[in-house]
Tab-separated table of C-alpha atoms in Angstrom:
chain	number	residue	atom	x	y	z
E	14	MET	CA	0.039	-6.682	14.148
E	15	LYS	CA	-1.194	-9.082	11.488
E	16	ASN	CA	0.710	-9.081	8.187
E	17	THR	CA	-1.295	-7.232	5.518
E	18	ASN	CA	0.711	-8.267	2.460
E	19	VAL	CA	-2.007	-10.628	1.249
E	20	LEU	CA	-4.654	-7.950	1.545
E	21	ILE	CA	-2.480	-5.429	-0.259
E	22	LYS	CA	-1.819	-7.923	-3.040
E	23	LEU	CA	-5.539	-8.658	-3.397
E	24	ILE	CA	-6.444	-4.966	-3.570
E	25	ALA	CA	-3.695	-4.335	-6.123
E	26	ALA	CA	-4.956	-7.151	-8.279
E	27	ILE	CA	-8.515	-5.876	-8.180
E	28	LEU	CA	-7.391	-2.329	-8.985
E	29	VAL	CA	-5.436	-3.383	-12.036
E	30	VAL	CA	-8.497	-5.093	-13.525
E	31	GLY	CA	-10.774	-2.382	-14.785
E	32	LEU	CA	-8.813	0.860	-14.541
E	33	THR	CA	-8.518	3.057	-17.675
E	34	ALA	CA	-9.611	6.010	-19.644
E	35	VAL	CA	-10.656	8.771	-21.881
E	36	LEU	CA	-11.353	11.978	-20.021
E	37	PHE	CA	-13.852	14.773	-19.753
E	38	ALA	CA	-17.280	14.316	-21.172
E	39	GLY	CA	-17.491	16.729	-24.049
E	40	CYS	CA	-13.686	17.020	-24.285
E	41	LYS	CA	-12.583	15.757	-27.674
E	42	GLN	CA	-9.579	13.446	-27.467
E	43	SER	CA	-6.661	14.174	-29.763
E	44	GLN	CA	-3.296	12.840	-30.731
E	45	GLU	CA	-1.597	16.057	-29.659
E	46	VAL	CA	1.710	15.489	-27.866
E	47	VAL	CA	1.615	16.115	-24.109
E	48	MET	CA	5.112	14.897	-23.287
E	49	SER	CA	8.159	13.991	-25.374
E	50	PHE	CA	11.516	12.374	-24.783
E	51	GLU	CA	14.397	12.355	-27.237
E	52	LYS	CA	16.988	9.604	-26.998
E	53	ASP	CA	19.304	7.848	-29.405
E	54	GLY	CA	18.101	9.940	-32.316
E	55	LYS	CA	14.425	9.078	-31.735
E	56	THR	CA	11.528	10.928	-30.182
E	57	TYR	CA	9.066	9.143	-27.883
E	58	THR	CA	5.769	10.763	-26.987
E	59	ILE	CA	2.678	10.643	-24.736
E	60	THR	CA	-0.455	11.789	-26.551
E	61	GLU	CA	-3.362	13.577	-25.001
E	62	GLU	CA	-5.444	10.423	-25.289
E	63	GLU	CA	-2.899	8.450	-23.308
E	64	PHE	CA	-2.516	11.239	-20.744
E	65	SER	CA	-6.256	11.507	-20.129
E	66	LEU	CA	-6.412	7.720	-19.817
E	67	LEU	CA	-3.765	7.699	-17.073
E	68	MET	CA	-5.469	10.566	-15.274
E	69	LYS	CA	-8.584	8.492	-14.919
E	70	VAL	CA	-6.696	5.330	-14.008
E	71	ARG	CA	-4.844	7.014	-11.219
E	72	LYS	CA	-7.851	8.871	-9.832
E	73	ARG	CA	-9.762	5.647	-9.608
E	74	LEU	CA	-6.826	3.818	-8.032
E	75	PHE	CA	-6.483	6.525	-5.394
E	76	PHE	CA	-10.115	6.279	-4.438
E	77	CYS	CA	-10.084	2.472	-4.299
E	78	ASN	CA	-6.854	2.336	-2.337
E	79	LEU	CA	-8.154	4.789	0.258
E	80	LEU	CA	-11.618	3.175	0.268
E	81	TYR	CA	-13.248	6.477	-0.734
E	82	THR	CA	-16.618	6.617	-2.437
E	83	THR	CA	-17.700	9.007	-5.154
E	84	SER	CA	-19.263	11.207	-2.465
E	85	LYS	CA	-15.715	12.286	-1.556
E	86	ASP	CA	-15.149	13.615	-5.075
E	87	THR	CA	-15.905	17.224	-4.265
E	88	ALA	CA	-14.261	20.607	-4.809
E	89	SER	CA	-13.629	20.951	-1.089
E	90	PHE	CA	-11.770	17.645	-0.984
E	91	TRP	CA	-9.479	18.483	-3.850
E	92	SER	CA	-8.735	21.949	-2.526
E	93	SER	CA	-8.056	20.788	1.030
E	94	ALA	CA	-4.612	20.184	2.447
E	95	SER	CA	-3.028	16.801	1.734
E	96	SER	CA	-0.727	14.745	3.922
E	97	GLU	CA	2.140	16.197	1.874
E	98	GLU	CA	3.013	19.479	3.593
E	99	GLY	CA	2.274	22.591	1.580
E	100	LYS	CA	0.182	20.828	-1.062
E	101	THR	CA	-3.531	20.435	-1.666
E	102	ASN	CA	-4.981	17.043	-2.596
E	103	GLU	CA	-5.265	18.332	-6.159
E	104	GLN	CA	-1.538	19.182	-6.301
E	105	TYR	CA	-0.376	16.053	-4.517
E	106	TYR	CA	-2.332	13.520	-6.553
E	107	LYS	CA	-1.794	15.342	-9.840
E	108	GLY	CA	1.916	15.199	-9.058
E	109	LEU	CA	1.701	11.422	-8.616
E	110	VAL	CA	-0.058	11.162	-11.932
E	111	MET	CA	2.657	13.177	-13.643
E	112	ASP	CA	5.309	10.785	-12.334
E	113	GLN	CA	3.316	7.840	-13.602
E	114	VAL	CA	2.972	9.338	-17.080
E	115	LYS	CA	6.650	10.170	-17.231
E	116	ALA	CA	7.483	6.622	-16.228
E	117	VAL	CA	5.315	5.256	-19.052
E	118	LEU	CA	7.142	7.519	-21.510
E	119	VAL	CA	10.575	6.357	-20.349
E	120	GLU	CA	9.386	2.756	-20.512
E	121	LYS	CA	8.425	3.269	-24.160
E	122	TYR	CA	12.056	4.151	-24.921
E	123	LEU	CA	13.553	1.382	-22.787
E	124	PHE	CA	11.254	-1.289	-24.191
E	125	GLU	CA	12.156	-0.414	-27.796
E	126	SER	CA	15.855	0.219	-27.220
E	127	LEU	CA	16.285	-3.150	-25.520
E	128	GLY	CA	14.517	-4.892	-28.405
E	129	LEU	CA	11.736	-6.274	-26.238
E	130	THR	CA	8.379	-7.492	-27.576
E	131	LEU	CA	5.174	-8.739	-26.079
E	132	SER	CA	4.295	-12.323	-26.923
E	133	GLN	CA	1.708	-12.944	-29.562
E	134	ASP	CA	-0.375	-14.807	-26.987
E	135	THR	CA	-0.493	-11.679	-24.870
E	136	LEU	CA	-1.532	-9.501	-27.810
E	137	ASP	CA	-4.067	-12.054	-28.961
E	138	SER	CA	-5.669	-12.112	-25.520
E	139	TYR	CA	-6.894	-8.537	-25.798
E	140	LYS	CA	-9.652	-9.136	-28.364
E	141	PRO	CA	-11.586	-11.835	-26.484
E	142	SER	CA	-11.105	-9.866	-23.227
E	143	ILE	CA	-12.656	-6.796	-24.881
E	144	LYS	CA	-15.663	-8.816	-26.065
E	145	SER	CA	-16.125	-10.445	-22.658
E	146	ALA	CA	-15.916	-7.114	-20.825
E	147	GLU	CA	-18.465	-5.507	-23.131
E	148	LYS	CA	-20.812	-8.486	-22.757
E	149	ASN	CA	-20.600	-8.393	-18.955
E	150	TYR	CA	-21.739	-4.772	-18.896
E	151	GLY	CA	-24.502	-5.026	-21.446
E	152	GLY	CA	-22.669	-3.988	-24.610
E	153	LYS	CA	-20.213	-1.420	-25.866
E	154	GLY	CA	-22.405	1.584	-25.084
E	155	ALA	CA	-23.281	0.447	-21.588
E	156	TYR	CA	-19.642	-0.340	-20.810
E	157	LYS	CA	-18.479	3.094	-21.923
E	158	GLN	CA	-21.278	4.831	-20.050
E	159	TYR	CA	-20.391	2.990	-16.833
E	160	PHE	CA	-16.636	3.337	-17.009
E	161	GLY	CA	-16.276	6.476	-19.101
E	162	TYR	CA	-14.112	4.776	-21.715
E	163	THR	CA	-14.362	1.837	-24.073
E	164	ALA	CA	-13.145	-1.657	-23.388
E	165	THR	CA	-10.969	-1.307	-26.490
E	166	ALA	CA	-9.218	1.713	-25.006
E	167	TYR	CA	-8.602	-0.202	-21.804
E	168	TYR	CA	-6.946	-3.212	-23.379
E	169	ASP	CA	-5.245	-1.668	-26.388
E	170	ILE	CA	-3.775	1.263	-24.457
E	171	TYR	CA	-3.675	0.733	-20.736
E	172	GLU	CA	-3.346	-3.027	-20.492
E	173	ASN	CA	-0.714	-2.862	-23.197
E	174	MET	CA	1.238	-0.357	-21.074
E	175	VAL	CA	0.998	-2.614	-18.033
E	176	ASP	CA	2.152	-5.688	-19.906
E	177	LYS	CA	5.154	-3.848	-21.382
E	178	SER	CA	6.119	-2.455	-17.990
E	179	GLU	CA	6.029	-5.930	-16.426
E	180	GLU	CA	8.142	-7.339	-19.224
E	181	LEU	CA	10.654	-4.552	-18.906
E	182	LEU	CA	10.913	-4.983	-15.140
E	183	LYS	CA	11.483	-8.708	-15.514
E	184	HIS	CA	14.197	-8.146	-18.154
E	185	LEU	CA	16.149	-5.452	-16.288
E	186	THR	CA	16.124	-7.234	-12.912
E	187	ALA	CA	16.989	-10.719	-14.158
E	188	GLU	CA	20.077	-12.445	-12.880
E	189	GLY	CA	23.154	-10.713	-14.307
E	190	ALA	CA	21.097	-7.838	-15.712
E	191	LEU	CA	21.608	-4.124	-15.090
E	192	LEU	CA	19.222	-3.919	-12.118
E	193	GLU	CA	19.747	-7.336	-10.549
E	194	VAL	CA	19.011	-7.109	-6.810
E	195	LYS	CA	22.028	-8.063	-4.758
E	196	ASP	CA	22.597	-8.616	-1.027
E	197	GLU	CA	23.874	-5.091	-0.542
E	198	ASP	CA	20.701	-3.707	-2.155
E	199	LEU	CA	18.532	-5.602	0.296
E	200	ASP	CA	20.587	-4.492	3.273
E	201	LYS	CA	20.691	-0.825	2.193
E	202	TYR	CA	16.956	-0.675	1.550
E	203	TYR	CA	16.224	-2.264	4.896
E	204	LYS	CA	18.437	0.144	6.825
E	205	ASP	CA	17.149	3.161	4.895
E	206	HIS	CA	13.461	2.415	5.093
E	207	TYR	CA	12.736	0.323	8.196
E	208	VAL	CA	12.310	1.070	11.862
E	209	GLY	CA	11.957	-1.257	14.881
E	210	TYR	CA	9.532	-1.089	17.824
E	211	GLN	CA	8.782	-3.113	20.937
E	212	TYR	CA	5.344	-2.450	22.288
E	213	ILE	CA	2.828	-3.278	25.023
E	214	VAL	CA	-0.862	-3.489	24.249
E	215	LEU	CA	-3.552	-3.444	26.942
E	216	ASP	CA	-7.086	-4.508	26.046
E	217	LEU	CA	-9.499	-2.711	28.400
E	218	LYS	CA	-12.418	-5.077	27.673
E	219	ASN	CA	-10.762	-8.497	27.607
E	220	LYS	CA	-7.927	-10.446	29.224
E	221	VAL	CA	-5.734	-13.165	27.809
E	222	VAL	CA	-6.496	-16.644	29.089
E	223	ARG	CA	-3.521	-18.385	30.683
E	224	ASP	CA	-2.928	-22.083	31.389
E	225	GLU	CA	-2.032	-23.614	34.753
E	226	GLU	CA	1.618	-22.700	34.268
E	227	GLY	CA	0.787	-19.055	33.513
E	228	ASN	CA	1.447	-19.263	29.801
E	229	ARG	CA	-0.874	-17.449	27.412
E	230	VAL	CA	-3.209	-19.844	25.532
E	231	VAL	CA	-2.638	-19.686	21.755
E	232	VAL	CA	-5.543	-20.266	19.341
E	233	LYS	CA	-5.978	-20.073	15.553
E	234	GLU	CA	-7.358	-16.817	14.238
E	235	LYS	CA	-10.849	-16.830	12.778
E	236	ASP	CA	-12.582	-14.886	10.061
E	237	LYS	CA	-15.877	-13.016	10.346
E	238	ASP	CA	-17.767	-16.306	9.847
E	239	GLY	CA	-15.918	-18.095	12.634
E	240	LYS	CA	-13.718	-20.184	10.326
E	241	GLU	CA	-10.077	-20.739	11.217
E	242	VAL	CA	-7.558	-18.888	9.027
E	243	ASP	CA	-3.786	-18.720	8.860
E	244	GLY	CA	-2.252	-16.995	11.840
E	245	ASP	CA	-2.365	-17.305	15.611
E	246	SER	CA	-3.670	-15.167	18.394
E	247	TYR	CA	-4.356	-15.435	22.103
E	248	LYS	CA	-7.544	-16.808	23.608
E	249	THR	CA	-9.366	-14.050	25.500
E	250	GLU	CA	-12.297	-13.675	27.813
E	251	GLU	CA	-14.225	-10.621	28.924
E	252	LEU	CA	-13.037	-8.744	31.967
E	253	THR	CA	-15.249	-8.458	35.004
E	254	LYS	CA	-16.380	-5.015	36.092
E	255	GLU	CA	-13.799	-4.967	38.862
E	256	GLU	CA	-11.027	-6.099	36.493
E	257	LYS	CA	-11.934	-3.378	34.029
E	258	GLU	CA	-11.639	-0.731	36.736
E	259	THR	CA	-8.232	-2.041	37.775
E	260	LYS	CA	-6.922	-2.203	34.239
E	261	GLN	CA	-7.838	1.395	33.550
E	262	THR	CA	-4.782	2.526	35.544
E	263	LEU	CA	-2.422	-0.293	34.545
E	264	ALA	CA	-0.775	1.551	31.659
E	265	ASP	CA	0.215	4.471	33.883
E	266	SER	CA	1.619	1.998	36.451
E	267	ILE	CA	3.725	0.390	33.730
E	268	LEU	CA	5.145	3.761	32.725
E	269	ASP	CA	5.965	4.457	36.354
E	270	VAL	CA	7.866	1.158	36.599
E	271	LEU	CA	9.778	2.005	33.455
E	272	SER	CA	10.690	5.485	34.670
E	273	LYS	CA	12.111	4.003	37.892
E	274	GLY	CA	14.050	1.365	35.985
E	275	GLU	CA	12.558	-1.406	38.115
E	276	LYS	CA	11.929	-3.691	35.133
E	277	THR	CA	12.997	-3.754	31.486
E	278	PHE	CA	10.587	-3.092	28.638
E	279	GLU	CA	10.983	-6.724	27.543
E	280	GLU	CA	9.990	-7.996	31.013
E	281	LEU	CA	6.901	-5.780	31.015
E	282	ILE	CA	5.881	-7.033	27.597
E	283	GLN	CA	6.015	-10.621	28.794
E	284	GLU	CA	4.115	-9.764	31.962
E	285	TYR	CA	1.337	-7.530	30.655
E	286	SER	CA	0.868	-7.295	26.902
E	287	ASP	CA	-2.376	-8.665	25.460
E	288	GLU	CA	-1.185	-8.676	21.855
E	289	TYR	CA	0.195	-11.849	20.261
E	290	TYR	CA	2.875	-10.316	18.043
E	291	SER	CA	4.278	-8.022	20.721
E	292	VAL	CA	4.839	-10.987	23.030
E	293	GLU	CA	5.902	-13.634	20.486
E	294	TYR	CA	8.400	-11.301	18.801
E	295	PRO	CA	10.166	-9.801	21.849
E	296	GLU	CA	13.154	-8.501	19.858
E	297	GLY	CA	10.833	-6.095	18.095
E	298	TRP	CA	8.490	-5.522	15.212
E	299	PHE	CA	10.146	-4.117	12.108
E	300	VAL	CA	8.146	-2.042	9.678
E	301	ASP	CA	8.607	0.380	6.791
E	302	LYS	CA	8.819	3.826	8.405
E	303	ASP	CA	6.355	5.186	5.827
E	304	SER	CA	3.708	2.541	6.599
E	305	THR	CA	1.145	2.427	9.370
E	306	PHE	CA	2.307	0.890	12.606
E	307	ILE	CA	-0.704	-0.655	14.422
E	308	ASN	CA	-3.012	2.234	13.478
E	309	ALA	CA	-2.866	5.885	12.455
E	310	THR	CA	-3.082	7.141	16.043
E	311	VAL	CA	-0.142	5.058	17.223
E	312	THR	CA	1.888	5.835	14.104
E	313	GLU	CA	1.585	9.567	14.684
E	314	LYS	CA	2.658	9.295	18.320
E	315	VAL	CA	5.763	7.146	17.770
E	316	LYS	CA	7.173	8.629	14.508
E	317	ASP	CA	9.631	10.935	16.349
E	318	LEU	CA	10.930	8.390	18.873
E	319	GLU	CA	14.721	7.958	18.987
E	320	ILE	CA	16.294	4.537	19.390
E	321	GLY	CA	16.044	3.465	23.035
E	322	GLN	CA	13.249	5.952	23.785
E	323	HIS	CA	9.711	4.915	24.729
E	324	THR	CA	6.496	6.950	24.644
E	325	ALA	CA	6.347	9.294	27.590
E	326	LYS	CA	2.556	9.033	27.768
E	327	VAL	CA	0.105	6.234	27.262
E	328	ILE	CA	-1.375	6.151	23.737
E	329	GLU	CA	-5.129	5.799	23.863
E	330	SER	CA	-6.997	4.355	20.906
E	331	GLY	CA	-10.504	2.915	21.312
E	332	ASP	CA	-10.519	0.168	23.934
E	333	TYR	CA	-6.755	-0.251	23.776
E	334	ARG	CA	-3.801	1.394	25.458
E	335	TYR	CA	-0.275	1.335	23.933
E	336	ILE	CA	3.244	1.897	25.216
E	337	VAL	CA	5.888	1.756	22.483
E	338	LYS	CA	9.686	1.732	22.511
E	339	ARG	CA	11.927	2.415	19.501
E	340	VAL	CA	14.659	-0.244	19.158
E	341	GLU	CA	17.669	-0.934	16.978
E	342	LEU	CA	17.016	-2.786	13.710
E	343	LYS	CA	17.595	-6.486	14.009
E	344	GLU	CA	20.391	-7.420	11.593
E	345	LYS	CA	19.058	-8.818	8.298
E	346	VAL	CA	15.690	-9.601	9.863
E	347	TYR	CA	14.307	-10.163	6.349
E	348	ASP	CA	16.451	-13.370	6.272
E	349	ASP	CA	15.485	-14.481	9.766
E	350	ASP	CA	13.381	-17.649	9.780
E	351	ASP	CA	11.141	-16.274	12.574
E	352	TYR	CA	10.241	-13.236	10.457
E	353	LEU	CA	10.186	-14.672	6.938
E	354	GLU	CA	6.409	-14.656	6.573
E	355	PHE	CA	6.368	-10.905	7.214
E	356	PHE	CA	9.041	-10.254	4.591
E	357	ALA	CA	7.628	-12.477	1.852
E	358	ASP	CA	7.532	-9.570	-0.598
E	359	PHE	CA	10.609	-7.749	0.598
E	360	GLU	CA	12.868	-8.681	-2.326
E	361	ASP	CA	10.128	-7.741	-4.818
E	362	THR	CA	9.763	-4.352	-3.073
E	363	VAL	CA	13.529	-3.696	-3.284
E	364	GLU	CA	13.567	-4.864	-6.896
E	365	TYR	CA	10.802	-2.436	-7.878
E	366	ASP	CA	12.378	0.435	-5.913
E	367	LYS	CA	15.643	-0.087	-7.805
E	368	TYR	CA	13.733	-0.182	-11.085
E	369	GLU	CA	11.714	2.932	-10.229
E	370	THR	CA	14.841	4.857	-9.286
E	371	TYR	CA	16.433	3.927	-12.631
E	372	VAL	CA	13.373	5.030	-14.610
E	373	LYS	CA	13.213	8.326	-12.741
E	374	SER	CA	16.803	9.078	-13.679
E	375	PHE	CA	15.531	9.931	-17.176
E	376	PHE	CA	12.819	12.347	-16.044
E	377	GLU	CA	14.906	15.517	-16.298
E	378	ASP	CA	15.156	15.072	-20.074
E	379	ILE	CA	11.373	14.941	-20.606
E	380	GLN	CA	9.652	17.911	-22.259
E	381	VAL	CA	6.147	18.727	-21.006
E	382	VAL	CA	3.505	20.773	-22.845
E	383	ASP	CA	2.257	22.686	-19.807
E	384	GLU	CA	-0.675	24.283	-21.626
E	385	ILE	CA	-2.326	20.889	-22.178
E	386	VAL	CA	-1.309	19.316	-18.878
E	387	ASN	CA	-2.604	22.276	-16.872
E	388	SER	CA	-6.006	22.024	-18.539
E	389	TYR	CA	-6.560	18.705	-16.767
E	390	THR	CA	-7.413	18.518	-13.103
E	391	MET	CA	-8.090	15.651	-10.734
E	392	GLU	CA	-11.308	17.304	-9.645
E	393	GLU	CA	-12.722	17.407	-13.171
E	394	THR	CA	-11.549	13.930	-14.200
E	395	PHE	CA	-14.425	11.506	-14.603
E	396	LEU	CA	-14.809	9.013	-11.698
E	397	SER	CA	-16.711	5.837	-12.418
E	398	PRO	CA	-19.362	4.635	-9.922
E	399	TYR	CA	-17.274	1.408	-9.921
E	400	VAL	CA	-15.464	2.799	-6.859
E	401	ASP	CA	-18.678	2.629	-4.844
E	402	GLU	CA	-19.201	-0.980	-5.896
E	403	TYR	CA	-15.634	-1.798	-4.996
E	404	TYR	CA	-16.055	-0.115	-1.582
E	405	ARG	CA	-19.172	-2.161	-0.802
E	406	ASN	CA	-17.492	-5.410	-1.872
E	407	ILE	CA	-14.445	-4.799	0.335
E	408	LEU	CA	-16.622	-4.023	3.357
E	409	TYR	CA	-18.649	-7.148	2.862
E	410	TYR	CA	-15.712	-9.489	2.050
E	411	TYR	CA	-13.532	-8.435	4.954
E	412	TYR	CA	-15.951	-7.130	7.574
E	413	GLY	CA	-19.291	-8.732	6.690
E	414	ILE	CA	-20.889	-5.295	6.344
E	415	SER	CA	-23.477	-4.842	3.619
E	416	PHE	CA	-25.689	-1.891	2.744
């Protein structure tokens, strides 16, 4: 259960650099209004150019986040059912885009009404960035052909939106400001969004090495090249053929012990689990209920557990077997010294959630020109081959796979 915050941050940073847009080849961009918002005697708008830009940005972000390649960009994919019940991928992802565009529109109003401005240094940075980007891709024409939009559109429209959004967030959540995050906000978000689990992991190919006193031997984790990295794990060695055969039935035996009440779940973790975090954090592992717990297979099997209940059957996934118990949330675990590294971004998450909720409170007053919006689809939105390059780089950087 290694913390993935660093990976998520890295991916987010890569995604922001190089996302943008003008839309369909052969579709002439215009300054026609797609959305409007009237407030304080002024009208704020999203033009068709801006809308098509954000369509492309979001499509590319979705593909990069999910590690999809352009081969996935097919009619069958967009018409297939999404994870959101009752919606196709087209409907689900288009809906996310619409929320993004509406947020940008509200941010235009808030940025101006609060009298905010971008620094001159920020504005001055666009021009050299445009020139550098064009040079790196062989000139203006080559850049546009590869990305489907110009570098100028990227920096003057999209990057400008991003910079204003960041400035607005910082202003509204500052100490004493309207959206300042307070202790009660942290506690409420934690209780509303998090769930706790204790769990036992059995590795059917390896066993944990123990010292003379029976304690598991802790070692530093290593990357794909064998170099030590931050984080600890247990030293393991391969099971013998006989040990493998014995371990095949161990998970069922553990469930039998649990059903008879002969030992507690905590005792069985300490006795049998092969996973570092399950043993070293016996009070539980606390995760956002909408995130992935261990892997997709385990997440699906434990999502309906009630507090105090454990999985009735062994969860099988590859060479591992899992038994999971839902537990009460540990009080203010995000402030617990033992868990701090896993909640490094917690306050930022709560801060953004509070900001997002505030921005969405203006959505009902936005007017949408359905005729234009409905003419755009995720399926027909241009997708740059950059996503394939990104996919290959991620596989190589994290897994040493190249092809």
